[in-house]
PDB file of C-alpha atoms in Angstrom:
ATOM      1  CA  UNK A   1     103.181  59.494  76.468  1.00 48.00           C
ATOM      2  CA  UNK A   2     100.363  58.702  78.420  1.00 53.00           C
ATOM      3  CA  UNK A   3      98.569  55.422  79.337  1.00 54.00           C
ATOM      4  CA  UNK A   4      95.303  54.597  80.980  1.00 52.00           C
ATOM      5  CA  UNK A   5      93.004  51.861  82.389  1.00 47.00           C
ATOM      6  CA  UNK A   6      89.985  51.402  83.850  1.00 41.00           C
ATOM      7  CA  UNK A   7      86.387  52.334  83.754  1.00 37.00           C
ATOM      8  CA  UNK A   8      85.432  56.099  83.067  1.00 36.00           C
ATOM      9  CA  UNK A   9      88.992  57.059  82.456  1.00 34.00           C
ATOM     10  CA  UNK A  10      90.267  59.325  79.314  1.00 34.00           C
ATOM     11  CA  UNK A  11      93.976  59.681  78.065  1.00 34.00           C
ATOM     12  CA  UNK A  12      95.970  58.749  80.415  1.00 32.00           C
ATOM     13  CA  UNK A  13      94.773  51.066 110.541  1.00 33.00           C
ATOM     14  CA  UNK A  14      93.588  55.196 111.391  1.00 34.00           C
ATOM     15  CA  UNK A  15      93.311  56.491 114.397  1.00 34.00           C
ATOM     16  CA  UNK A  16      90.781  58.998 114.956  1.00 34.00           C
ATOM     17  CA  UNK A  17      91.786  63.072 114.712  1.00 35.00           C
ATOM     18  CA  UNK A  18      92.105  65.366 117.035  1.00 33.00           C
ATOM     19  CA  UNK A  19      92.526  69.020 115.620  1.00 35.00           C
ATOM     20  CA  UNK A  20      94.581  71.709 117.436  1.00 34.00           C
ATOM     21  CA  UNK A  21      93.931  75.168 114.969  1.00 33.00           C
ATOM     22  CA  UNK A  22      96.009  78.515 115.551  1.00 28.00           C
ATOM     23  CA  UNK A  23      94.808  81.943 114.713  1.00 31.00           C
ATOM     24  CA  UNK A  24      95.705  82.919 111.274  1.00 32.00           C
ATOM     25  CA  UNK A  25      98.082  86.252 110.314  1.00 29.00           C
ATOM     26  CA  UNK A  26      96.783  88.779 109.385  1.00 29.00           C
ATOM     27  CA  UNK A  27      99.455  90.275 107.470  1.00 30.00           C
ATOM     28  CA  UNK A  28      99.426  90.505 103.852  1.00 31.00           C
ATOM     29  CA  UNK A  29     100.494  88.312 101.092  1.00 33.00           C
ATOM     30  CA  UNK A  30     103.923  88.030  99.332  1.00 31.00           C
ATOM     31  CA  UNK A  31     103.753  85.124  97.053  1.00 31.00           C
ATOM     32  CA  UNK A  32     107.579  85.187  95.564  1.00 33.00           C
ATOM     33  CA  UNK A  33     109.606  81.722  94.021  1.00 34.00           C
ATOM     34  CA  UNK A  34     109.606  79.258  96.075  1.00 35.00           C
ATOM     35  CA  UNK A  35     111.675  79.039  99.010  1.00 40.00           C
ATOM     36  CA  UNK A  36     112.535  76.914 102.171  1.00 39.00           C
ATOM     37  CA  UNK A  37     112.246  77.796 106.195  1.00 39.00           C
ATOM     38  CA  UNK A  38     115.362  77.129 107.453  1.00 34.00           C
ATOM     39  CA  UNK A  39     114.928  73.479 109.699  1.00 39.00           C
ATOM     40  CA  UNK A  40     113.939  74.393 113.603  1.00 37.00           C
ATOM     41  CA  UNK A  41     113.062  78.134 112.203  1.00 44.00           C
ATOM     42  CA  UNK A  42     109.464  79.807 113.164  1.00 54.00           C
ATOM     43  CA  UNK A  43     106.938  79.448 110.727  1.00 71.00           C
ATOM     44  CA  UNK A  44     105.371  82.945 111.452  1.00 77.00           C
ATOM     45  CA  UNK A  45     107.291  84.606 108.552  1.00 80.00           C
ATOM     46  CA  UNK A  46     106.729  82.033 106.494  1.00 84.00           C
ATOM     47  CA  UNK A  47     102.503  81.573 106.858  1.00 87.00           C
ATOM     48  CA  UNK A  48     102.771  85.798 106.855  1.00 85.00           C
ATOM     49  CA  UNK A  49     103.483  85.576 103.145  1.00 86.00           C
ATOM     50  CA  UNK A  50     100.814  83.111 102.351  1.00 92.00           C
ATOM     51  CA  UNK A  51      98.135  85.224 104.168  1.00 90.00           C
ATOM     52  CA  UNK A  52      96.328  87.758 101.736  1.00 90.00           C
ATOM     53  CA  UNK A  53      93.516  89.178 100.648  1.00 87.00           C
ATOM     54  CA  UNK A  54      92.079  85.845  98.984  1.00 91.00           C
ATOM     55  CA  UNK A  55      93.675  83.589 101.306  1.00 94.00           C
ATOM     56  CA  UNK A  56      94.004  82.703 105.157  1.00 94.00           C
ATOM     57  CA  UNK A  57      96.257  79.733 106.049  1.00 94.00           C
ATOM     58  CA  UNK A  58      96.446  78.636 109.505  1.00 92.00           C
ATOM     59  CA  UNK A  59      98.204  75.754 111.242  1.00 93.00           C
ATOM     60  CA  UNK A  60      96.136  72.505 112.071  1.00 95.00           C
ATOM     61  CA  UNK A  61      97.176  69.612 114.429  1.00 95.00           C
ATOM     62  CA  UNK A  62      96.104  65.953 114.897  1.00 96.00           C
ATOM     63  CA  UNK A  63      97.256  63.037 116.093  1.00 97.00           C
ATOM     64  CA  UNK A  64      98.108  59.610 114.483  1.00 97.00           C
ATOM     65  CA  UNK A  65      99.496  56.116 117.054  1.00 93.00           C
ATOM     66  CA  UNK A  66     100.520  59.396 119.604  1.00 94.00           C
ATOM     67  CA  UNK A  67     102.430  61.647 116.917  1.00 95.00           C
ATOM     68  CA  UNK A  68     101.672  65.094 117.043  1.00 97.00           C
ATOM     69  CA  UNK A  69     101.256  66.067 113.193  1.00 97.00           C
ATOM     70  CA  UNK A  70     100.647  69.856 112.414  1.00 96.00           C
ATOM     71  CA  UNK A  71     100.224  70.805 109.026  1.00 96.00           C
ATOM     72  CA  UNK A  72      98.763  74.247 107.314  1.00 96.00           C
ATOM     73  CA  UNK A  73      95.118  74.745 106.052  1.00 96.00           C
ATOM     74  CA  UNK A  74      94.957  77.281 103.405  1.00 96.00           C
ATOM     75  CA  UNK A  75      91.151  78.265 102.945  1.00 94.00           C
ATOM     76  CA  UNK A  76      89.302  81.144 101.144  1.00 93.00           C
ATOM     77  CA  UNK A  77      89.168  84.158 103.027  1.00 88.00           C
ATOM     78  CA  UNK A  78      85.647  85.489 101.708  1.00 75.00           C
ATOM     79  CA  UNK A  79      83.563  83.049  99.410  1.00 63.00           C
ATOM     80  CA  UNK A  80      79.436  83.123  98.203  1.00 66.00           C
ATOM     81  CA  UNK A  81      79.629  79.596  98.778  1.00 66.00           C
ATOM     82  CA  UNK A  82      79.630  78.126 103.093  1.00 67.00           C
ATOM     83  CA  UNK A  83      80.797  74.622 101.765  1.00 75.00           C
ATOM     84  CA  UNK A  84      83.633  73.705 100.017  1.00 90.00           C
ATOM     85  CA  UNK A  85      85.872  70.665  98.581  1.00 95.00           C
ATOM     86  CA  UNK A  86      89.182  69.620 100.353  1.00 97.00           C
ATOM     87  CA  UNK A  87      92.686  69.056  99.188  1.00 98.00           C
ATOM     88  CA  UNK A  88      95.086  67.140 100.664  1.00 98.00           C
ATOM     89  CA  UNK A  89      98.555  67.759  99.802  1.00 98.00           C
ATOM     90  CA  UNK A  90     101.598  65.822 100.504  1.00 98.00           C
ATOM     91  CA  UNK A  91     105.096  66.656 101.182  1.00 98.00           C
ATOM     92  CA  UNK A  92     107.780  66.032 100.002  1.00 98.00           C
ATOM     93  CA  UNK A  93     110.790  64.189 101.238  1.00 98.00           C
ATOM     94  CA  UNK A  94     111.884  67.264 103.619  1.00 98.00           C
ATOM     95  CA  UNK A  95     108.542  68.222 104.954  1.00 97.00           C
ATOM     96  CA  UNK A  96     105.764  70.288 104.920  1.00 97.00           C
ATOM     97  CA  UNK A  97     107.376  73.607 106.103  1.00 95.00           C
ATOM     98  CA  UNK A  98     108.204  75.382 103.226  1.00 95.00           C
ATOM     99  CA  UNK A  99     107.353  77.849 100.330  1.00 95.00           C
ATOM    100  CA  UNK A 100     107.087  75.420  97.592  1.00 97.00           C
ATOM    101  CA  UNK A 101     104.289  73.351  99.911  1.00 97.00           C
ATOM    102  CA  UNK A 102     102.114  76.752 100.967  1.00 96.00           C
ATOM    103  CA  UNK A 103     102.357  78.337  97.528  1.00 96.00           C
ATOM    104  CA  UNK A 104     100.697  74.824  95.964  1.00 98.00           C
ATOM    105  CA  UNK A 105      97.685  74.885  98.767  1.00 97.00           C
ATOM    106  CA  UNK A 106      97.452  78.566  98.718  1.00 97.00           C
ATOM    107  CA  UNK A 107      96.773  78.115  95.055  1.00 97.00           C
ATOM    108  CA  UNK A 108      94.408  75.519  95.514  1.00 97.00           C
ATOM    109  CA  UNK A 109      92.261  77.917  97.839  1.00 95.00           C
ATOM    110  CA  UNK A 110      92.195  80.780  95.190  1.00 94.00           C
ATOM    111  CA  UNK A 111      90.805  78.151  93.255  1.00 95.00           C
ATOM    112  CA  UNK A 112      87.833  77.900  95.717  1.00 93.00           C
ATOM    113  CA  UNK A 113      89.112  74.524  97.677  1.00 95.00           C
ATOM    114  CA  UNK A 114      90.332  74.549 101.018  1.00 96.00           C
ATOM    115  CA  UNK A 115      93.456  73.144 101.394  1.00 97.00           C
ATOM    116  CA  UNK A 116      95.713  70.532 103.997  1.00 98.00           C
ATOM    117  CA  UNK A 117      98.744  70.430 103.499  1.00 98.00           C
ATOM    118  CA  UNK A 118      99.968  67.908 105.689  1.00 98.00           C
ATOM    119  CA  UNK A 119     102.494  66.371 107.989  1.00 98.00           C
ATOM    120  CA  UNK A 120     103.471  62.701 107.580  1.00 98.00           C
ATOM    121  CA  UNK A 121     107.117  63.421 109.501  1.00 98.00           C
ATOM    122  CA  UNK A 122     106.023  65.441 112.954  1.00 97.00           C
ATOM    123  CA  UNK A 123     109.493  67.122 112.941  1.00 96.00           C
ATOM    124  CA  UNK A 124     107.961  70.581 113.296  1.00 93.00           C
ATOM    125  CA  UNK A 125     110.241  71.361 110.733  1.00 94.00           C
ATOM    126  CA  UNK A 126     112.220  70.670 107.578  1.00 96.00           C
ATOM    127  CA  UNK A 127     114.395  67.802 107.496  1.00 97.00           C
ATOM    128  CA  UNK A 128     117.884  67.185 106.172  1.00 97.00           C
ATOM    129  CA  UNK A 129     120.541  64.936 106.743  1.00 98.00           C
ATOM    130  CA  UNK A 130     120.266  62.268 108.677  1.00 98.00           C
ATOM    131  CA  UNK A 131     117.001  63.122 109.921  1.00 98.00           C
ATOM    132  CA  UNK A 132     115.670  63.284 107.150  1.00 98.00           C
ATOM    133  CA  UNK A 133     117.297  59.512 106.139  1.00 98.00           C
ATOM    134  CA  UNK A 134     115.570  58.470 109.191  1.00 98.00           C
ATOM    135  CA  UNK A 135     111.735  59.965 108.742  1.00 98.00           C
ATOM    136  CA  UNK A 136     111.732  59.087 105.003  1.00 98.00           C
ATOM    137  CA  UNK A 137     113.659  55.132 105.725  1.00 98.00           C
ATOM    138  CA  UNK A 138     110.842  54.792 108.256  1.00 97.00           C
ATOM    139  CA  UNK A 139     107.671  55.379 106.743  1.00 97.00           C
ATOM    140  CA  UNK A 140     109.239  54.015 103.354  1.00 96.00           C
ATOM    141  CA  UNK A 141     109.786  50.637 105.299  1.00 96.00           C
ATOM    142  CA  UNK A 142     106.279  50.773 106.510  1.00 97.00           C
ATOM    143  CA  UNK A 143     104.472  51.426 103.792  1.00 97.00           C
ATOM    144  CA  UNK A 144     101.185  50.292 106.284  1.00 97.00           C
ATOM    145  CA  UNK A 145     102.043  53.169 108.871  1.00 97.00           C
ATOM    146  CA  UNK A 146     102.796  55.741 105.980  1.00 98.00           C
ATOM    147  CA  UNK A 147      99.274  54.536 104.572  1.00 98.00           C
ATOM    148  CA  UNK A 148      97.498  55.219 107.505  1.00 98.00           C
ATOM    149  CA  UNK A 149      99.276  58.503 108.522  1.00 98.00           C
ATOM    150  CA  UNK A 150      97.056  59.740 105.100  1.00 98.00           C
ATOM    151  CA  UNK A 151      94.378  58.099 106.202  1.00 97.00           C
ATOM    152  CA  UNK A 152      94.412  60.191 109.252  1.00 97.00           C
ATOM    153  CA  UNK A 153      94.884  63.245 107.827  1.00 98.00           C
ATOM    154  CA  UNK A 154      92.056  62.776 105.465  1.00 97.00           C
ATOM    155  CA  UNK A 155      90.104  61.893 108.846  1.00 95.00           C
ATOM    156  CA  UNK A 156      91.504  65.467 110.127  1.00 96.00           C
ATOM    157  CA  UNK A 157      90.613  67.172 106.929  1.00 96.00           C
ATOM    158  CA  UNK A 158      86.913  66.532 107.836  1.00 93.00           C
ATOM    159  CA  UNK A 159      87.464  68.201 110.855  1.00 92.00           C
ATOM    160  CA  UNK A 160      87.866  71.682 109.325  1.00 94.00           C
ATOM    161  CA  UNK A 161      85.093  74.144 109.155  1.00 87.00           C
ATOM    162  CA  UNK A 162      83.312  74.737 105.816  1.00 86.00           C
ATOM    163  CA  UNK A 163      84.691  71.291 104.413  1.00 91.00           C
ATOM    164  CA  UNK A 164      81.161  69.423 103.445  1.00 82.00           C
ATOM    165  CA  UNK A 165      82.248  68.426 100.678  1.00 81.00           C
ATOM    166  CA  UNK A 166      84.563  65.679  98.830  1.00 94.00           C
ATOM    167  CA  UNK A 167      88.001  65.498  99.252  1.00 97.00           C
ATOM    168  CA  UNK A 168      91.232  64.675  97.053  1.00 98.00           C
ATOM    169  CA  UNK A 169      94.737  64.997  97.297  1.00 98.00           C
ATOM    170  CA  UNK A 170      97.473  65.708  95.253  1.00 99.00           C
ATOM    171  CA  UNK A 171     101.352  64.687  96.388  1.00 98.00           C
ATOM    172  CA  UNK A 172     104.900  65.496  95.662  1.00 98.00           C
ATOM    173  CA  UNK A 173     108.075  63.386  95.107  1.00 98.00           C
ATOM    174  CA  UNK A 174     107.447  61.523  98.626  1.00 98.00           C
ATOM    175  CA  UNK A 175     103.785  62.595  98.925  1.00 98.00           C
ATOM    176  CA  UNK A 176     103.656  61.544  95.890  1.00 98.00           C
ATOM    177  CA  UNK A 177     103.943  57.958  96.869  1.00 98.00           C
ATOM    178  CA  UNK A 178     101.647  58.690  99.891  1.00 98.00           C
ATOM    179  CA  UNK A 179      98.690  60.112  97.946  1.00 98.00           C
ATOM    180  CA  UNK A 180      98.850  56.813  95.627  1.00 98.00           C
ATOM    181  CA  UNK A 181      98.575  54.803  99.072  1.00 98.00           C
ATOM    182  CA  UNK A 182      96.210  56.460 100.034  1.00 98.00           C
ATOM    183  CA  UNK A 183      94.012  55.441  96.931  1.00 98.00           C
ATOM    184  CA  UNK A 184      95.439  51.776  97.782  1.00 98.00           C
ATOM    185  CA  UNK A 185      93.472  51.898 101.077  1.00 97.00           C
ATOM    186  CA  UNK A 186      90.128  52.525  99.210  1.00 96.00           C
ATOM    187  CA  UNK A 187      88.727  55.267 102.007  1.00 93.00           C
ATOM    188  CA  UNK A 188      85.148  55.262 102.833  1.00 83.00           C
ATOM    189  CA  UNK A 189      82.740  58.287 102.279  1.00 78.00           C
ATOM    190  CA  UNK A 190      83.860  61.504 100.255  1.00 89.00           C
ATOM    191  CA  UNK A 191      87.259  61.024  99.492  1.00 96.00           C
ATOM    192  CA  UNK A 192      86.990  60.535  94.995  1.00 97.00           C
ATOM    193  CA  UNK A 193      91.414  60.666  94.067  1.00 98.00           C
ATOM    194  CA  UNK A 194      94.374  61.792  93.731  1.00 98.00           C
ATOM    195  CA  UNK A 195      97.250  63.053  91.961  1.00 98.00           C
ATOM    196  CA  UNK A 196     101.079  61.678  91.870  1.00 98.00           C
ATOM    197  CA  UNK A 197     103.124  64.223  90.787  1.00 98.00           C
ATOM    198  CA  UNK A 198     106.831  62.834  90.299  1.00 98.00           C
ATOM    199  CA  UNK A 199     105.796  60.322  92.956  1.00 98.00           C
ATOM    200  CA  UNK A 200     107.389  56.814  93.475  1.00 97.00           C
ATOM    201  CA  UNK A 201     104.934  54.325  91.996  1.00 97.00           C
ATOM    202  CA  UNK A 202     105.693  51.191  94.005  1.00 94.00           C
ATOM    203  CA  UNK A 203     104.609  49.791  97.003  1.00 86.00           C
ATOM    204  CA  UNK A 204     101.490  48.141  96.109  1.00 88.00           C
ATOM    205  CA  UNK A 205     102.722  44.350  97.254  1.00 91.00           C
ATOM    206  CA  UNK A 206     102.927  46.114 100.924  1.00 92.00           C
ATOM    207  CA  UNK A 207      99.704  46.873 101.375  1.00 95.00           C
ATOM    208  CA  UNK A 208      96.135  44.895 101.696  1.00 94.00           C
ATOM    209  CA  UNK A 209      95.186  44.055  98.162  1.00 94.00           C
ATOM    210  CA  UNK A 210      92.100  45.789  98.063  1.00 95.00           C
ATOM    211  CA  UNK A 211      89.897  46.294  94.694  1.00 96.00           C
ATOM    212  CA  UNK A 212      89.800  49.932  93.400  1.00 97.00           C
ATOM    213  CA  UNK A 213      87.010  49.400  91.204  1.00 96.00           C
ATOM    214  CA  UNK A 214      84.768  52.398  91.193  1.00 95.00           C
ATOM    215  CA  UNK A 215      86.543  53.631  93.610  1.00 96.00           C
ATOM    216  CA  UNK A 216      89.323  57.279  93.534  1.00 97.00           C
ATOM    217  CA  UNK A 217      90.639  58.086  90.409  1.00 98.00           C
ATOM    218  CA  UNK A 218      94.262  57.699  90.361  1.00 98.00           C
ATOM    219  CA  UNK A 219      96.226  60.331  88.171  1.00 98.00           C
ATOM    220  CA  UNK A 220     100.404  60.044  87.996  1.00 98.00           C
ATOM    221  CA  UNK A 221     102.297  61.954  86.117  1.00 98.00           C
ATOM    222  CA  UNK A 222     106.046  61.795  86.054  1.00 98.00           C
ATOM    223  CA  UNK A 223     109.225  62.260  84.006  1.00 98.00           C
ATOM    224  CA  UNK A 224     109.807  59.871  81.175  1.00 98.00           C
ATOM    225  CA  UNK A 225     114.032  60.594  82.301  1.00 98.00           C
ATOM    226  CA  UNK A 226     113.401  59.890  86.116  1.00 98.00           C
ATOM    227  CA  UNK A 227     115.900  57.866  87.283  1.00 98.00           C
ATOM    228  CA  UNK A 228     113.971  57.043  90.181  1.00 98.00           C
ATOM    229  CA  UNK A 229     110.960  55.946  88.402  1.00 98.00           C
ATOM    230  CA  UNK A 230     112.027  53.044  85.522  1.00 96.00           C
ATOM    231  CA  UNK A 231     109.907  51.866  83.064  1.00 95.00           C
ATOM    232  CA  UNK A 232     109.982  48.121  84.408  1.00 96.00           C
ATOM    233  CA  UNK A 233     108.172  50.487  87.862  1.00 97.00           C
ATOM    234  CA  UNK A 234     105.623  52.136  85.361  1.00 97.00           C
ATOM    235  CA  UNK A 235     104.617  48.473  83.830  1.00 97.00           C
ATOM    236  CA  UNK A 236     104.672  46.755  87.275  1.00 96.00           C
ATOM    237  CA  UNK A 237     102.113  50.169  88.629  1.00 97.00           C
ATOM    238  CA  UNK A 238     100.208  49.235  85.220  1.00 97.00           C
ATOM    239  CA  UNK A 239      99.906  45.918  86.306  1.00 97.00           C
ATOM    240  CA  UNK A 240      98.854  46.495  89.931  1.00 97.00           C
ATOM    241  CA  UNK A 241      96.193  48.929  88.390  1.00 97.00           C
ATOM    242  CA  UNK A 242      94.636  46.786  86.149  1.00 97.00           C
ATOM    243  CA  UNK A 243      94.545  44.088  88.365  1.00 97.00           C
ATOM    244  CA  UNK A 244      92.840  45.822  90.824  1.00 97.00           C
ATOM    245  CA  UNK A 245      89.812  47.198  88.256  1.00 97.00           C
ATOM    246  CA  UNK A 246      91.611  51.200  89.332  1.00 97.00           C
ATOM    247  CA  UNK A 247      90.240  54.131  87.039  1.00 97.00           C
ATOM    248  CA  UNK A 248      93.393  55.551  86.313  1.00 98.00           C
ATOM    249  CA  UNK A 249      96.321  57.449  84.789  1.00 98.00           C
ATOM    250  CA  UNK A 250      99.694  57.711  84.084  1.00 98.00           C
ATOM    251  CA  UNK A 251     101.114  60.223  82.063  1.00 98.00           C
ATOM    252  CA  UNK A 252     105.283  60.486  81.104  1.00 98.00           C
ATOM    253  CA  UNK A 253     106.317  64.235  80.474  1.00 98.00           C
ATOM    254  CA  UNK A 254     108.998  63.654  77.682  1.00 98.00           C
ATOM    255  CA  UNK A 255     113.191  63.765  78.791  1.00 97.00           C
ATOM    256  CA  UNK A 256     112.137  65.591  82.395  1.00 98.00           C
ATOM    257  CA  UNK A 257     113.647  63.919  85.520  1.00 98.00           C
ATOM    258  CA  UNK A 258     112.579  63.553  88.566  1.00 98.00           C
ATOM    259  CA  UNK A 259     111.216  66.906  90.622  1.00 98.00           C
ATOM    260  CA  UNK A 260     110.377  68.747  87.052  1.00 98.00           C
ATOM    261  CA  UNK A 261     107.487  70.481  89.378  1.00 98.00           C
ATOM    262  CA  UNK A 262     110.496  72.127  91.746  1.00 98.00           C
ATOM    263  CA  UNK A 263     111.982  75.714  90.296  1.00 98.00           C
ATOM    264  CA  UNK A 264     114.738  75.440  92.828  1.00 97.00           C
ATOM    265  CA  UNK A 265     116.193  72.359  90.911  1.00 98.00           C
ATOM    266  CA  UNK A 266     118.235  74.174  88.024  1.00 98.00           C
ATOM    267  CA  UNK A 267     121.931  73.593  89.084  1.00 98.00           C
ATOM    268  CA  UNK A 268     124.083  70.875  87.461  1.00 98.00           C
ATOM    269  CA  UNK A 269     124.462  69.353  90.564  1.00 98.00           C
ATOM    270  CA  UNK A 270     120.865  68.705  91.059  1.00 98.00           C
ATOM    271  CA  UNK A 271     120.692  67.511  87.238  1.00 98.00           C
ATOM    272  CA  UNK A 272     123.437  64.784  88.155  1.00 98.00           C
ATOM    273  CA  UNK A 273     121.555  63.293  91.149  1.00 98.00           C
ATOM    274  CA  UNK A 274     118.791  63.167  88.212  1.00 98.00           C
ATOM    275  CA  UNK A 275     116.263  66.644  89.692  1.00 98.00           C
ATOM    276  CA  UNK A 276     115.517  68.904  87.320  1.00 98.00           C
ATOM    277  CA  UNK A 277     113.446  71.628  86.612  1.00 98.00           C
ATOM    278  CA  UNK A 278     111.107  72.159  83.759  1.00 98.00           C
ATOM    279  CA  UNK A 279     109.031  74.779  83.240  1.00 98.00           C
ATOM    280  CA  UNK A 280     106.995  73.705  80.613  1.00 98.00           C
ATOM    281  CA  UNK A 281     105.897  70.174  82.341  1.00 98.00           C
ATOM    282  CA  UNK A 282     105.421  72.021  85.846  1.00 98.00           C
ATOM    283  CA  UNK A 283     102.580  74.318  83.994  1.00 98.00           C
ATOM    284  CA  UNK A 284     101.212  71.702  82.161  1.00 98.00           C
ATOM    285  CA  UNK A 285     100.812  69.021  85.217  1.00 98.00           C
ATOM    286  CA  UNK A 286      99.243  71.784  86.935  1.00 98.00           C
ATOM    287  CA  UNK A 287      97.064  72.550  84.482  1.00 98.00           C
ATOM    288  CA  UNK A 288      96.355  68.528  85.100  1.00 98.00           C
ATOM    289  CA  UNK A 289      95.764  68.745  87.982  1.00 98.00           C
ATOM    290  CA  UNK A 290      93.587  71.473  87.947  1.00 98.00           C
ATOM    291  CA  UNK A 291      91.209  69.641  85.546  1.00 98.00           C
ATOM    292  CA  UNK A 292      91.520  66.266  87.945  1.00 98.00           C
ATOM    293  CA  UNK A 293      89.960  68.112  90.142  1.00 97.00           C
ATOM    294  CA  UNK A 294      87.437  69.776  88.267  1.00 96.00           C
ATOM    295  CA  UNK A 295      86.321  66.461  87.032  1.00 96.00           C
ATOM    296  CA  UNK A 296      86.859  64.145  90.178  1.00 96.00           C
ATOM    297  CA  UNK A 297      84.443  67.074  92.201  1.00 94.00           C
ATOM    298  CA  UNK A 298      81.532  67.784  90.104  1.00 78.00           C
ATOM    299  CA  UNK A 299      80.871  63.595  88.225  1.00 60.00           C
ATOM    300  CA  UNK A 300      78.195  61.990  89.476  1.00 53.00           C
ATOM    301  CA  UNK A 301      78.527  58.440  89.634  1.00 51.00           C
TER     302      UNK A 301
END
């Protein structure tokens, strides 16, 4: 099922940077299933199996209201082209520091993008618990610091050799939710969407009403069986779109729950907290969100 509004649209307060970068690996590339870096564990192993041939990711720092915030840039390692598009992409609830995170920007820059992933937490390193309670309860709470947090990163993003181009962003789960604020803030300059994959739709009545019209394109796609995401969220989201003049997108993948994008979600016990892997809608969103971007970086408007 998918629904859609707006013009052009088929189917369905920042502080400023400052970057810190770290010599990449130069170690070759594993790419395997997903998996996690234990919490407080280095990342060296971790970025070693992202570097390759076609790939270099490196660690970038900035800072946002005094909070260190190092994320991973994952950028061509040999390309024709000097000048290239940016993609943000955003965590989810746990953090950036982990397989599932690198292997979606390390995809993006075999694709020909560079790539942020970034850090909305500052942990340093995967969170569970009750620290992770307390990062996600925060910026969930303040929806205007969360807002801005993308903001900055997008500000960072700039920051990054070879990126003078546009930029977009694609989120997960929690970054989900932050990508679609970040369209909510209306950025100046370069910055033409994003994409919500299994991302929590509200949040729109705690920001600055601000009108989207002509502004990013706003693609979410999510689970018709997320548990997290009703359908009385997806009307009130249709609502705030069309109010606000948004070109956008929102397409339900039938009976998947929340996290279909996640391989590592297969066990019954994930199923009855209402995560679940499928393989068929993680292929086909990417395949979305491939074409987003394709679209969002070459219109003219």
């Amino acid at each position: 099922r998918a629904v859609g509004g707006g013009k052009g649209t088929k189917g369905r307060g920042s502080s400023a940077a400052h970057v810190r970068r770290w010599p990449a690996s130069s170690s070759a590339g594993r790419v395997g299933a997903p998996r996690a870096a234990l919490g407080g564990s280095p990342m060296d192993s971790l970025l070693e199996d992202f570097n390759c041939a076609d790939v270099v990711v490196q660690k970038l720092s900035h800072f946002h209201d005094g909070q260190e915030l190092t994320g991973f840039v994952a950028s061509p390692r040999t390309s024709e082209h000097p000048s290239h598009h940016c993609v943000l992409v955003a965590h989810t609830a746990i953090g950036p520091q982990e397989s599932f995170i690198l292997d979606k920007a390390s995809k993006l820059a075999k694709l020909g993008y560079v790539s942020f992933a970034v850090d909305l937490f500052g942990a340093g390193h995967l969170v569970f618990g009750d620290e992770k309670v307390e990062h996600n309860s925060r910026l969930k709470e303040d929806r205007r610091l969360l807002q801005s947090r993308m903001v900055s990163a997008l500000e960072a993003s700039l920051s990054i050799p070879n990126v003078t181009g546009q930029v977009a962003a694609i989120g997960y789960c929690f970054g989900g939710t932050a990508v679609l604020d970040l369209c909510r803030a209306r950025p100046p300059g370069l910055f033409r969407g994003a994409v919500s994959l299994h991302g929590i739709l509200d949040g729109g009545e705690k920001l600055d009403s601000v009108s989207l019209e002509g502004g990013p394109k706003i693609l979410a796609l999510n689970g018709s069986s997320d548990p997290y995401v009703t359908q009385a969220d997806k009307a009130a989201f249709t609502a705030e779109m069309e109010s606000k003049n948004a070109r956008w997108r929102l397409h339900d993948f039938a009976e998947c729950m929340h996290a279909f994008t996640r391989p590592d979600k297969t066990k019954e016990e994930d199923r009855r907290m209402g995560l679940y892997y499928d393989e068929d809608a993680a292929t086909r969103s990417w395949e979305m969100v491939e074409a987003f971007l394709s679209e969002v970086f070459t219109r003219q408007e």
